[in-house]
């Protein structure tokens, strides 16, 4: 079955597709000016705009990658979105 690609954006960068990987810096410099708080809010907003059958994965990084628990892409359903809190 063909599903049209849907869009989302992250800090003004628009993208279209079925699978999104968000890679977010969580190093110490992100504490300045609440950068990490703003990045997490934008991440939440972007993911809330996704719809099935879209999928997503989140990877934070500092000196190494820190994948969101589960390592596998998540379906953009209410269960996965609810875990964003």
PDB file of N, CA, C and O in Angstrom:
ATOM      1  N   UNK A   1       0.842  -1.171   0.000  1.00  0.00           N
ATOM      2  CA  UNK A   1       0.000   0.000   0.000  1.00  0.00           C
ATOM      3  C   UNK A   1       0.889   1.237   0.000  1.00  0.00           C
ATOM      4  O   UNK A   1       1.873   1.306   0.717  1.00  0.00           O
ATOM      5  N   UNK A   2       0.561   2.210  -0.798  1.00  0.00           N
ATOM      6  CA  UNK A   2       1.323   3.450  -0.895  1.00  0.00           C
ATOM      7  C   UNK A   2       0.808   4.457   0.113  1.00  0.00           C
ATOM      8  O   UNK A   2      -0.384   4.708   0.206  1.00  0.00           O
ATOM      9  N   UNK A   3       1.709   5.013   0.911  1.00  0.00           N
ATOM     10  CA  UNK A   3       1.368   6.065   1.871  1.00  0.00           C
ATOM     11  C   UNK A   3       2.082   7.331   1.424  1.00  0.00           C
ATOM     12  O   UNK A   3       3.291   7.313   1.200  1.00  0.00           O
ATOM     13  N   UNK A   4       1.367   8.431   1.299  1.00  0.00           N
ATOM     14  CA  UNK A   4       2.042   9.671   0.914  1.00  0.00           C
ATOM     15  C   UNK A   4       3.009  10.104   2.026  1.00  0.00           C
ATOM     16  O   UNK A   4       2.751   9.887   3.201  1.00  0.00           O
ATOM     17  N   UNK A   5       4.111  10.676   1.628  1.00  0.00           N
ATOM     18  CA  UNK A   5       5.075  11.168   2.610  1.00  0.00           C
ATOM     19  C   UNK A   5       4.517  12.417   3.281  1.00  0.00           C
ATOM     20  O   UNK A   5       3.969  13.291   2.632  1.00  0.00           O
ATOM     21  N   UNK A   6       4.637  12.459   4.574  1.00  0.00           N
ATOM     22  CA  UNK A   6       4.192  13.616   5.329  1.00  0.00           C
ATOM     23  C   UNK A   6       5.397  14.408   5.788  1.00  0.00           C
ATOM     24  O   UNK A   6       6.497  13.900   5.877  1.00  0.00           O
ATOM     25  N   UNK A   7       5.152  15.661   6.119  1.00  0.00           N
ATOM     26  CA  UNK A   7       6.232  16.552   6.530  1.00  0.00           C
ATOM     27  C   UNK A   7       6.263  16.744   8.029  1.00  0.00           C
ATOM     28  O   UNK A   7       5.272  16.554   8.722  1.00  0.00           O
ATOM     29  N   UNK A   8       7.415  17.157   8.489  1.00  0.00           N
ATOM     30  CA  UNK A   8       7.581  17.677   9.834  1.00  0.00           C
ATOM     31  C   UNK A   8       8.715  18.680   9.748  1.00  0.00           C
ATOM     32  O   UNK A   8       9.319  18.868   8.687  1.00  0.00           O
ATOM     33  N   UNK A   9       8.999  19.342  10.833  1.00  0.00           N
ATOM     34  CA  UNK A   9      10.126  20.276  10.859  1.00  0.00           C
ATOM     35  C   UNK A   9      10.787  20.198  12.227  1.00  0.00           C
ATOM     36  O   UNK A   9      10.190  19.747  13.206  1.00  0.00           O
ATOM     37  N   UNK A  10      12.028  20.651  12.256  1.00  0.00           N
ATOM     38  CA  UNK A  10      12.806  20.685  13.488  1.00  0.00           C
ATOM     39  C   UNK A  10      13.634  21.952  13.448  1.00  0.00           C
ATOM     40  O   UNK A  10      14.497  22.100  12.590  1.00  0.00           O
ATOM     41  N   UNK A  11      13.323  22.890  14.334  1.00  0.00           N
ATOM     42  CA  UNK A  11      13.967  24.207  14.350  1.00  0.00           C
ATOM     43  C   UNK A  11      13.932  24.850  12.967  1.00  0.00           C
ATOM     44  O   UNK A  11      14.919  25.411  12.499  1.00  0.00           O
ATOM     45  N   UNK A  12      12.788  24.778  12.319  1.00  0.00           N
ATOM     46  CA  UNK A  12      12.586  25.450  11.035  1.00  0.00           C
ATOM     47  C   UNK A  12      13.063  24.669   9.823  1.00  0.00           C
ATOM     48  O   UNK A  12      12.820  25.082   8.697  1.00  0.00           O
ATOM     49  N   UNK A  13      13.729  23.559  10.031  1.00  0.00           N
ATOM     50  CA  UNK A  13      14.180  22.737   8.893  1.00  0.00           C
ATOM     51  C   UNK A  13      13.076  21.751   8.573  1.00  0.00           C
ATOM     52  O   UNK A  13      12.727  20.902   9.384  1.00  0.00           O
ATOM     53  N   UNK A  14      12.509  21.879   7.383  1.00  0.00           N
ATOM     54  CA  UNK A  14      11.411  21.003   6.963  1.00  0.00           C
ATOM     55  C   UNK A  14      11.971  19.744   6.315  1.00  0.00           C
ATOM     56  O   UNK A  14      12.963  19.787   5.607  1.00  0.00           O
ATOM     57  N   UNK A  15      11.292  18.645   6.569  1.00  0.00           N
ATOM     58  CA  UNK A  15      11.673  17.369   5.969  1.00  0.00           C
ATOM     59  C   UNK A  15      10.411  16.579   5.672  1.00  0.00           C
ATOM     60  O   UNK A  15       9.380  16.751   6.321  1.00  0.00           O
ATOM     61  N   UNK A  16      10.518  15.732   4.681  1.00  0.00           N
ATOM     62  CA  UNK A  16       9.396  14.904   4.267  1.00  0.00           C
ATOM     63  C   UNK A  16       9.880  13.470   4.220  1.00  0.00           C
ATOM     64  O   UNK A  16      10.974  13.196   3.733  1.00  0.00           O
ATOM     65  N   UNK A  17       9.092  12.545   4.735  1.00  0.00           N
ATOM     66  CA  UNK A  17       9.501  11.151   4.685  1.00  0.00           C
ATOM     67  C   UNK A  17       8.679  10.270   5.596  1.00  0.00           C
ATOM     68  O   UNK A  17       7.719  10.705   6.227  1.00  0.00           O
ATOM     69  N   UNK A  18       9.094   9.024   5.679  1.00  0.00           N
ATOM     70  CA  UNK A  18       8.412   8.023   6.497  1.00  0.00           C
ATOM     71  C   UNK A  18       9.185   7.707   7.773  1.00  0.00           C
ATOM     72  O   UNK A  18       8.614   7.198   8.728  1.00  0.00           O
ATOM     73  N   UNK A  19      10.505   7.998   7.791  1.00  0.00           N
ATOM     74  CA  UNK A  19      11.332   7.639   8.934  1.00  0.00           C
ATOM     75  C   UNK A  19      12.270   8.799   9.255  1.00  0.00           C
ATOM     76  O   UNK A  19      12.973   9.295   8.372  1.00  0.00           O
ATOM     77  N   UNK A  20      12.253   9.229  10.505  1.00  0.00           N
ATOM     78  CA  UNK A  20      13.073  10.360  10.928  1.00  0.00           C
ATOM     79  C   UNK A  20      13.978   9.940  12.077  1.00  0.00           C
ATOM     80  O   UNK A  20      13.538   9.263  13.008  1.00  0.00           O
ATOM     81  N   UNK A  21      15.231  10.339  12.002  1.00  0.00           N
ATOM     82  CA  UNK A  21      16.179  10.126  13.088  1.00  0.00           C
ATOM     83  C   UNK A  21      16.560  11.510  13.609  1.00  0.00           C
ATOM     84  O   UNK A  21      17.056  12.349  12.859  1.00  0.00           O
ATOM     85  N   UNK A  22      16.293  11.737  14.869  1.00  0.00           N
ATOM     86  CA  UNK A  22      16.631  12.998  15.516  1.00  0.00           C
ATOM     87  C   UNK A  22      17.922  12.780  16.295  1.00  0.00           C
ATOM     88  O   UNK A  22      17.988  11.906  17.163  1.00  0.00           O
ATOM     89  N   UNK A  23      18.944  13.561  15.995  1.00  0.00           N
ATOM     90  CA  UNK A  23      20.219  13.485  16.688  1.00  0.00           C
ATOM     91  C   UNK A  23      20.404  14.811  17.413  1.00  0.00           C
ATOM     92  O   UNK A  23      20.489  15.863  16.785  1.00  0.00           O
ATOM     93  N   UNK A  24      20.437  14.739  18.753  1.00  0.00           N
ATOM     94  CA  UNK A  24      20.398  15.951  19.566  1.00  0.00           C
ATOM     95  C   UNK A  24      21.593  15.996  20.513  1.00  0.00           C
ATOM     96  O   UNK A  24      21.840  15.048  21.255  1.00  0.00           O
ATOM     97  N   UNK A  25      22.296  17.101  20.495  1.00  0.00           N
ATOM     98  CA  UNK A  25      23.430  17.341  21.384  1.00  0.00           C
ATOM     99  C   UNK A  25      22.929  17.491  22.819  1.00  0.00           C
ATOM    100  O   UNK A  25      21.986  18.242  23.075  1.00  0.00           O
ATOM    101  N   UNK A  26      23.527  16.767  23.741  1.00  0.00           N
ATOM    102  CA  UNK A  26      23.180  16.926  25.162  1.00  0.00           C
ATOM    103  C   UNK A  26      24.433  17.178  25.994  1.00  0.00           C
ATOM    104  O   UNK A  26      24.477  16.864  27.183  1.00  0.00           O
ATOM    105  N   UNK A  27      25.452  17.763  25.363  1.00  0.00           N
ATOM    106  CA  UNK A  27      26.701  18.054  26.061  1.00  0.00           C
ATOM    107  C   UNK A  27      26.522  19.216  27.030  1.00  0.00           C
ATOM    108  O   UNK A  27      25.484  19.884  27.042  1.00  0.00           O
ATOM    109  N   UNK A  28      27.523  19.453  27.828  1.00  0.00           N
ATOM    110  CA  UNK A  28      27.463  20.500  28.837  1.00  0.00           C
ATOM    111  C   UNK A  28      27.146  21.877  28.287  1.00  0.00           C
ATOM    112  O   UNK A  28      26.504  22.687  28.956  1.00  0.00           O
ATOM    113  N   UNK A  29      27.577  22.175  27.071  1.00  0.00           N
ATOM    114  CA  UNK A  29      27.302  23.498  26.489  1.00  0.00           C
ATOM    115  C   UNK A  29      25.814  23.729  26.248  1.00  0.00           C
ATOM    116  O   UNK A  29      25.379  24.874  26.112  1.00  0.00           O
ATOM    117  N   UNK A  30      25.049  22.657  26.212  1.00  0.00           N
ATOM    118  CA  UNK A  30      23.606  22.796  25.973  1.00  0.00           C
ATOM    119  C   UNK A  30      22.859  23.320  27.203  1.00  0.00           C
ATOM    120  O   UNK A  30      21.687  23.659  27.116  1.00  0.00           O
ATOM    121  N   UNK A  31      23.551  23.396  28.340  1.00  0.00           N
ATOM    122  CA  UNK A  31      22.935  23.963  29.542  1.00  0.00           C
ATOM    123  C   UNK A  31      22.788  25.480  29.405  1.00  0.00           C
ATOM    124  O   UNK A  31      21.821  26.066  29.876  1.00  0.00           O
ATOM    125  N   UNK A  32      23.764  26.109  28.728  1.00  0.00           N
ATOM    126  CA  UNK A  32      23.732  27.556  28.539  1.00  0.00           C
ATOM    127  C   UNK A  32      22.453  27.992  27.834  1.00  0.00           C
ATOM    128  O   UNK A  32      22.030  27.370  26.856  1.00  0.00           O
ATOM    129  N   UNK A  33      21.848  29.057  28.342  1.00  0.00           N
ATOM    130  CA  UNK A  33      20.649  29.651  27.732  1.00  0.00           C
ATOM    131  C   UNK A  33      19.521  28.644  27.541  1.00  0.00           C
ATOM    132  O   UNK A  33      18.724  28.769  26.608  1.00  0.00           O
ATOM    133  N   UNK A  34      19.474  27.619  28.378  1.00  0.00           N
ATOM    134  CA  UNK A  34      18.410  26.598  28.298  1.00  0.00           C
ATOM    135  C   UNK A  34      18.334  25.925  26.930  1.00  0.00           C
ATOM    136  O   UNK A  34      17.262  25.543  26.470  1.00  0.00           O
ATOM    137  N   UNK A  35      19.451  25.768  26.271  1.00  0.00           N
ATOM    138  CA  UNK A  35      19.461  25.168  24.925  1.00  0.00           C
ATOM    139  C   UNK A  35      18.871  23.758  24.913  1.00  0.00           C
ATOM    140  O   UNK A  35      18.124  23.404  24.004  1.00  0.00           O
ATOM    141  N   UNK A  36      19.231  22.946  25.904  1.00  0.00           N
ATOM    142  CA  UNK A  36      18.722  21.574  25.927  1.00  0.00           C
ATOM    143  C   UNK A  36      17.218  21.556  26.184  1.00  0.00           C
ATOM    144  O   UNK A  36      16.492  20.777  25.564  1.00  0.00           O
ATOM    145  N   UNK A  37      16.748  22.422  27.051  1.00  0.00           N
ATOM    146  CA  UNK A  37      15.303  22.525  27.303  1.00  0.00           C
ATOM    147  C   UNK A  37      14.584  22.907  26.013  1.00  0.00           C
ATOM    148  O   UNK A  37      13.559  22.313  25.658  1.00  0.00           O
ATOM    149  N   UNK A  38      15.125  23.869  25.294  1.00  0.00           N
ATOM    150  CA  UNK A  38      14.508  24.291  24.022  1.00  0.00           C
ATOM    151  C   UNK A  38      14.574  23.165  22.986  1.00  0.00           C
ATOM    152  O   UNK A  38      13.615  22.934  22.248  1.00  0.00           O
ATOM    153  N   UNK A  39      15.708  22.454  22.928  1.00  0.00           N
ATOM    154  CA  UNK A  39      15.849  21.351  21.960  1.00  0.00           C
ATOM    155  C   UNK A  39      14.845  20.244  22.257  1.00  0.00           C
ATOM    156  O   UNK A  39      14.216  19.708  21.332  1.00  0.00           O
ATOM    157  N   UNK A  40      14.661  19.912  23.539  1.00  0.00           N
ATOM    158  CA  UNK A  40      13.689  18.872  23.889  1.00  0.00           C
ATOM    159  C   UNK A  40      12.269  19.312  23.567  1.00  0.00           C
ATOM    160  O   UNK A  40      11.451  18.500  23.111  1.00  0.00           O
ATOM    161  N   UNK A  41      11.964  20.575  23.784  1.00  0.00           N
ATOM    162  CA  UNK A  41      10.636  21.081  23.435  1.00  0.00           C
ATOM    163  C   UNK A  41      10.384  21.020  21.940  1.00  0.00           C
ATOM    164  O   UNK A  41       9.304  20.634  21.483  1.00  0.00           O
ATOM    165  N   UNK A  42      11.382  21.381  21.151  1.00  0.00           N
ATOM    166  CA  UNK A  42      11.261  21.320  19.690  1.00  0.00           C
ATOM    167  C   UNK A  42      11.179  19.878  19.212  1.00  0.00           C
ATOM    168  O   UNK A  42      10.420  19.554  18.298  1.00  0.00           O
ATOM    169  N   UNK A  43      11.922  18.996  19.849  1.00  0.00           N
ATOM    170  CA  UNK A  43      11.861  17.575  19.533  1.00  0.00           C
ATOM    171  C   UNK A  43      10.455  17.045  19.783  1.00  0.00           C
ATOM    172  O   UNK A  43       9.863  16.367  18.928  1.00  0.00           O
ATOM    173  N   UNK A  44       9.900  17.375  20.923  1.00  0.00           N
ATOM    174  CA  UNK A  44       8.534  16.948  21.275  1.00  0.00           C
ATOM    175  C   UNK A  44       7.527  17.485  20.254  1.00  0.00           C
ATOM    176  O   UNK A  44       6.675  16.762  19.762  1.00  0.00           O
ATOM    177  N   UNK A  45       7.654  18.761  19.900  1.00  0.00           N
ATOM    178  CA  UNK A  45       6.729  19.371  18.948  1.00  0.00           C
ATOM    179  C   UNK A  45       6.818  18.674  17.586  1.00  0.00           C
ATOM    180  O   UNK A  45       5.803  18.337  16.976  1.00  0.00           O
ATOM    181  N   UNK A  46       8.030  18.428  17.130  1.00  0.00           N
ATOM    182  CA  UNK A  46       8.229  17.793  15.831  1.00  0.00           C
ATOM    183  C   UNK A  46       7.640  16.384  15.802  1.00  0.00           C
ATOM    184  O   UNK A  46       6.938  16.007  14.856  1.00  0.00           O
ATOM    185  N   UNK A  47       7.901  15.618  16.844  1.00  0.00           N
ATOM    186  CA  UNK A  47       7.400  14.244  16.897  1.00  0.00           C
ATOM    187  C   UNK A  47       5.880  14.214  17.014  1.00  0.00           C
ATOM    188  O   UNK A  47       5.225  13.351  16.424  1.00  0.00           O
ATOM    189  N   UNK A  48       5.309  15.147  17.743  1.00  0.00           N
ATOM    190  CA  UNK A  48       3.844  15.190  17.862  1.00  0.00           C
ATOM    191  C   UNK A  48       3.180  15.446  16.509  1.00  0.00           C
ATOM    192  O   UNK A  48       2.034  15.072  16.297  1.00  0.00           O
ATOM    193  N   UNK A  49       3.903  16.065  15.574  1.00  0.00           N
ATOM    194  CA  UNK A  49       3.362  16.302  14.235  1.00  0.00           C
ATOM    195  C   UNK A  49       3.427  15.073  13.329  1.00  0.00           C
ATOM    196  O   UNK A  49       2.808  15.051  12.268  1.00  0.00           O
ATOM    197  N   UNK A  50       4.202  14.067  13.721  1.00  0.00           N
ATOM    198  CA  UNK A  50       4.284  12.847  12.914  1.00  0.00           C
ATOM    199  C   UNK A  50       2.987  12.055  13.031  1.00  0.00           C
ATOM    200  O   UNK A  50       2.291  12.130  14.038  1.00  0.00           O
ATOM    201  N   UNK A  51       2.681  11.295  12.001  1.00  0.00           N
ATOM    202  CA  UNK A  51       1.486  10.460  11.985  1.00  0.00           C
ATOM    203  C   UNK A  51       1.844   9.090  11.410  1.00  0.00           C
ATOM    204  O   UNK A  51       2.760   8.967  10.612  1.00  0.00           O
ATOM    205  N   UNK A  52       1.094   8.086  11.850  1.00  0.00           N
ATOM    206  CA  UNK A  52       1.292   6.757  11.273  1.00  0.00           C
ATOM    207  C   UNK A  52       1.089   6.812   9.772  1.00  0.00           C
ATOM    208  O   UNK A  52       0.251   7.562   9.307  1.00  0.00           O
ATOM    209  N   UNK A  53       1.872   6.117   9.006  1.00  0.00           N
ATOM    210  CA  UNK A  53       2.827   5.064   9.332  1.00  0.00           C
ATOM    211  C   UNK A  53       4.246   5.583   9.574  1.00  0.00           C
ATOM    212  O   UNK A  53       5.189   4.794   9.556  1.00  0.00           O
ATOM    213  N   UNK A  54       4.418   6.887   9.798  1.00  0.00           N
ATOM    214  CA  UNK A  54       5.754   7.413  10.041  1.00  0.00           C
ATOM    215  C   UNK A  54       6.356   6.791  11.305  1.00  0.00           C
ATOM    216  O   UNK A  54       5.634   6.356  12.206  1.00  0.00           O
ATOM    217  N   UNK A  55       7.680   6.769  11.333  1.00  0.00           N
ATOM    218  CA  UNK A  55       8.425   6.209  12.459  1.00  0.00           C
ATOM    219  C   UNK A  55       9.542   7.181  12.808  1.00  0.00           C
ATOM    220  O   UNK A  55       9.933   7.999  11.979  1.00  0.00           O
ATOM    221  N   UNK A  56      10.058   7.054  14.021  1.00  0.00           N
ATOM    222  CA  UNK A  56      11.137   7.940  14.432  1.00  0.00           C
ATOM    223  C   UNK A  56      12.073   7.242  15.404  1.00  0.00           C
ATOM    224  O   UNK A  56      11.716   6.246  16.035  1.00  0.00           O
ATOM    225  N   UNK A  57      13.254   7.797  15.495  1.00  0.00           N
ATOM    226  CA  UNK A  57      14.244   7.344  16.455  1.00  0.00           C
ATOM    227  C   UNK A  57      14.954   8.589  16.988  1.00  0.00           C
ATOM    228  O   UNK A  57      15.168   9.549  16.253  1.00  0.00           O
ATOM    229  N   UNK A  58      15.316   8.558  18.268  1.00  0.00           N
ATOM    230  CA  UNK A  58      16.000   9.682  18.900  1.00  0.00           C
ATOM    231  C   UNK A  58      17.350   9.200  19.409  1.00  0.00           C
ATOM    232  O   UNK A  58      17.445   8.174  20.080  1.00  0.00           O
ATOM    233  N   UNK A  59      18.383   9.964  19.076  1.00  0.00           N
ATOM    234  CA  UNK A  59      19.721   9.677  19.578  1.00  0.00           C
ATOM    235  C   UNK A  59      20.275  10.974  20.170  1.00  0.00           C
ATOM    236  O   UNK A  59      20.437  11.964  19.458  1.00  0.00           O
ATOM    237  N   UNK A  60      20.512  10.967  21.469  1.00  0.00           N
ATOM    238  CA  UNK A  60      21.205  12.075  22.100  1.00  0.00           C
ATOM    239  C   UNK A  60      22.690  11.752  22.034  1.00  0.00           C
ATOM    240  O   UNK A  60      23.085  10.595  21.900  1.00  0.00           O
ATOM    241  N   UNK A  61      23.524  12.776  22.086  1.00  0.00           N
ATOM    242  CA  UNK A  61      24.955  12.499  22.109  1.00  0.00           C
ATOM    243  C   UNK A  61      25.682  13.528  22.954  1.00  0.00           C
ATOM    244  O   UNK A  61      25.254  14.658  23.087  1.00  0.00           O
ATOM    245  N   UNK A  62      26.740  13.071  23.549  1.00  0.00           N
ATOM    246  CA  UNK A  62      27.685  13.902  24.261  1.00  0.00           C
ATOM    247  C   UNK A  62      29.048  13.461  23.748  1.00  0.00           C
ATOM    248  O   UNK A  62      29.422  13.823  22.646  1.00  0.00           O
ATOM    249  N   UNK A  63      29.721  12.592  24.456  1.00  0.00           N
ATOM    250  CA  UNK A  63      30.973  12.027  23.937  1.00  0.00           C
ATOM    251  C   UNK A  63      30.728  10.673  23.270  1.00  0.00           C
ATOM    252  O   UNK A  63      31.626  10.079  22.700  1.00  0.00           O
ATOM    253  N   UNK A  64      29.471  10.207  23.362  1.00  0.00           N
ATOM    254  CA  UNK A  64      29.071   8.953  22.721  1.00  0.00           C
ATOM    255  C   UNK A  64      27.569   9.028  22.439  1.00  0.00           C
ATOM    256  O   UNK A  64      26.858   9.810  23.058  1.00  0.00           O
ATOM    257  N   UNK A  65      27.073   8.210  21.528  1.00  0.00           N
ATOM    258  CA  UNK A  65      25.626   8.222  21.258  1.00  0.00           C
ATOM    259  C   UNK A  65      24.848   7.611  22.422  1.00  0.00           C
ATOM    260  O   UNK A  65      25.292   6.642  23.042  1.00  0.00           O
ATOM    261  N   UNK A  66      23.698   8.196  22.710  1.00  0.00           N
ATOM    262  CA  UNK A  66      22.807   7.698  23.760  1.00  0.00           C
ATOM    263  C   UNK A  66      21.429   7.526  23.127  1.00  0.00           C
ATOM    264  O   UNK A  66      20.635   8.462  23.077  1.00  0.00           O
ATOM    265  N   UNK A  67      21.136   6.340  22.579  1.00  0.00           N
ATOM    266  CA  UNK A  67      19.833   6.144  21.921  1.00  0.00           C
ATOM    267  C   UNK A  67      18.697   6.137  22.931  1.00  0.00           C
ATOM    268  O   UNK A  67      18.873   5.750  24.085  1.00  0.00           O
ATOM    269  N   UNK A  68      17.552   6.594  22.460  1.00  0.00           N
ATOM    270  CA  UNK A  68      16.338   6.514  23.266  1.00  0.00           C
ATOM    271  C   UNK A  68      16.096   5.038  23.549  1.00  0.00           C
ATOM    272  O   UNK A  68      16.332   4.196  22.673  1.00  0.00           O
ATOM    273  N   UNK A  69      15.648   4.671  24.742  1.00  0.00           N
ATOM    274  CA  UNK A  69      15.489   3.246  25.080  1.00  0.00           C
ATOM    275  C   UNK A  69      14.740   2.454  24.003  1.00  0.00           C
ATOM    276  O   UNK A  69      13.752   2.912  23.454  1.00  0.00           O
ATOM    277  N   UNK A  70      15.270   1.298  23.738  1.00  0.00           N
ATOM    278  CA  UNK A  70      14.636   0.405  22.786  1.00  0.00           C
ATOM    279  C   UNK A  70      15.413   0.231  21.507  1.00  0.00           C
ATOM    280  O   UNK A  70      15.235  -0.748  20.806  1.00  0.00           O
ATOM    281  N   UNK A  71      16.282   1.159  21.176  1.00  0.00           N
ATOM    282  CA  UNK A  71      17.139   1.088  19.987  1.00  0.00           C
ATOM    283  C   UNK A  71      16.410   0.984  18.648  1.00  0.00           C
ATOM    284  O   UNK A  71      16.981   1.269  17.627  1.00  0.00           O
ATOM    285  N   UNK A  72      15.175   0.542  18.635  1.00  0.00           N
ATOM    286  CA  UNK A  72      14.457   0.387  17.373  1.00  0.00           C
ATOM    287  C   UNK A  72      13.628   1.631  17.078  1.00  0.00           C
ATOM    288  O   UNK A  72      13.182   2.313  17.996  1.00  0.00           O
ATOM    289  N   UNK A  73      13.393   1.901  15.804  1.00  0.00           N
ATOM    290  CA  UNK A  73      12.510   3.022  15.466  1.00  0.00           C
ATOM    291  C   UNK A  73      11.119   2.829  16.075  1.00  0.00           C
ATOM    292  O   UNK A  73      10.626   1.703  16.155  1.00  0.00           O
ATOM    293  N   UNK A  74      10.542   3.900  16.507  1.00  0.00           N
ATOM    294  CA  UNK A  74       9.208   3.875  17.117  1.00  0.00           C
ATOM    295  C   UNK A  74       8.162   4.301  16.095  1.00  0.00           C
ATOM    296  O   UNK A  74       8.393   5.208  15.296  1.00  0.00           O
ATOM    297  N   UNK A  75       7.015   3.663  16.156  1.00  0.00           N
ATOM    298  CA  UNK A  75       5.887   4.102  15.344  1.00  0.00           C
ATOM    299  C   UNK A  75       5.392   5.426  15.911  1.00  0.00           C
ATOM    300  O   UNK A  75       5.425   5.642  17.120  1.00  0.00           O
ATOM    301  N   UNK A  76       4.948   6.310  15.057  1.00  0.00           N
ATOM    302  CA  UNK A  76       4.453   7.622  15.497  1.00  0.00           C
ATOM    303  C   UNK A  76       3.019   7.478  15.992  1.00  0.00           C
ATOM    304  O   UNK A  76       2.091   8.102  15.484  1.00  0.00           O
ATOM    305  N   UNK A  77       2.830   6.640  17.015  1.00  0.00           N
ATOM    306  CA  UNK A  77       1.505   6.420  17.572  1.00  0.00           C
ATOM    307  C   UNK A  77       1.397   7.086  18.941  1.00  0.00           C
ATOM    308  O   UNK A  77       2.374   7.633  19.461  1.00  0.00           O
ATOM    309  N   UNK A  78       0.224   7.036  19.538  1.00  0.00           N
ATOM    310  CA  UNK A  78      -0.001   7.707  20.822  1.00  0.00           C
ATOM    311  C   UNK A  78       0.866   7.130  21.940  1.00  0.00           C
ATOM    312  O   UNK A  78       1.297   7.852  22.836  1.00  0.00           O
ATOM    313  N   UNK A  79       1.146   5.835  21.894  1.00  0.00           N
ATOM    314  CA  UNK A  79       1.964   5.210  22.927  1.00  0.00           C
ATOM    315  C   UNK A  79       3.372   5.807  22.914  1.00  0.00           C
ATOM    316  O   UNK A  79       3.890   6.237  23.939  1.00  0.00           O
ATOM    317  N   UNK A  80       4.002   5.828  21.759  1.00  0.00           N
ATOM    318  CA  UNK A  80       5.371   6.361  21.660  1.00  0.00           C
ATOM    319  C   UNK A  80       5.383   7.863  21.954  1.00  0.00           C
ATOM    320  O   UNK A  80       6.284   8.343  22.631  1.00  0.00           O
ATOM    321  N   UNK A  81       4.415   8.577  21.444  1.00  0.00           N
ATOM    322  CA  UNK A  81       4.361  10.019  21.707  1.00  0.00           C
ATOM    323  C   UNK A  81       4.164  10.303  23.185  1.00  0.00           C
ATOM    324  O   UNK A  81       4.702  11.259  23.724  1.00  0.00           O
ATOM    325  N   UNK A  82       3.403   9.455  23.873  1.00  0.00           N
ATOM    326  CA  UNK A  82       3.174   9.618  25.305  1.00  0.00           C
ATOM    327  C   UNK A  82       4.439   9.425  26.125  1.00  0.00           C
ATOM    328  O   UNK A  82       4.553   9.933  27.229  1.00  0.00           O
ATOM    329  N   UNK A  83       5.403   8.705  25.586  1.00  0.00           N
ATOM    330  CA  UNK A  83       6.664   8.481  26.298  1.00  0.00           C
ATOM    331  C   UNK A  83       7.602   9.676  26.187  1.00  0.00           C
ATOM    332  O   UNK A  83       8.673   9.673  26.764  1.00  0.00           O
ATOM    333  N   UNK A  84       7.194  10.685  25.448  1.00  0.00           N
ATOM    334  CA  UNK A  84       8.011  11.885  25.276  1.00  0.00           C
ATOM    335  C   UNK A  84       7.978  12.769  26.513  1.00  0.00           C
ATOM    336  O   UNK A  84       8.752  13.693  26.610  1.00  0.00           O
ATOM    337  N   UNK A  85       7.102  12.537  27.450  1.00  0.00           N
ATOM    338  CA  UNK A  85       6.988  13.422  28.615  1.00  0.00           C
ATOM    339  C   UNK A  85       8.023  13.145  29.655  1.00  0.00           C
ATOM    340  O   UNK A  85       8.655  12.230  29.803  1.00  0.00           O
TER     341      UNK A  85
END
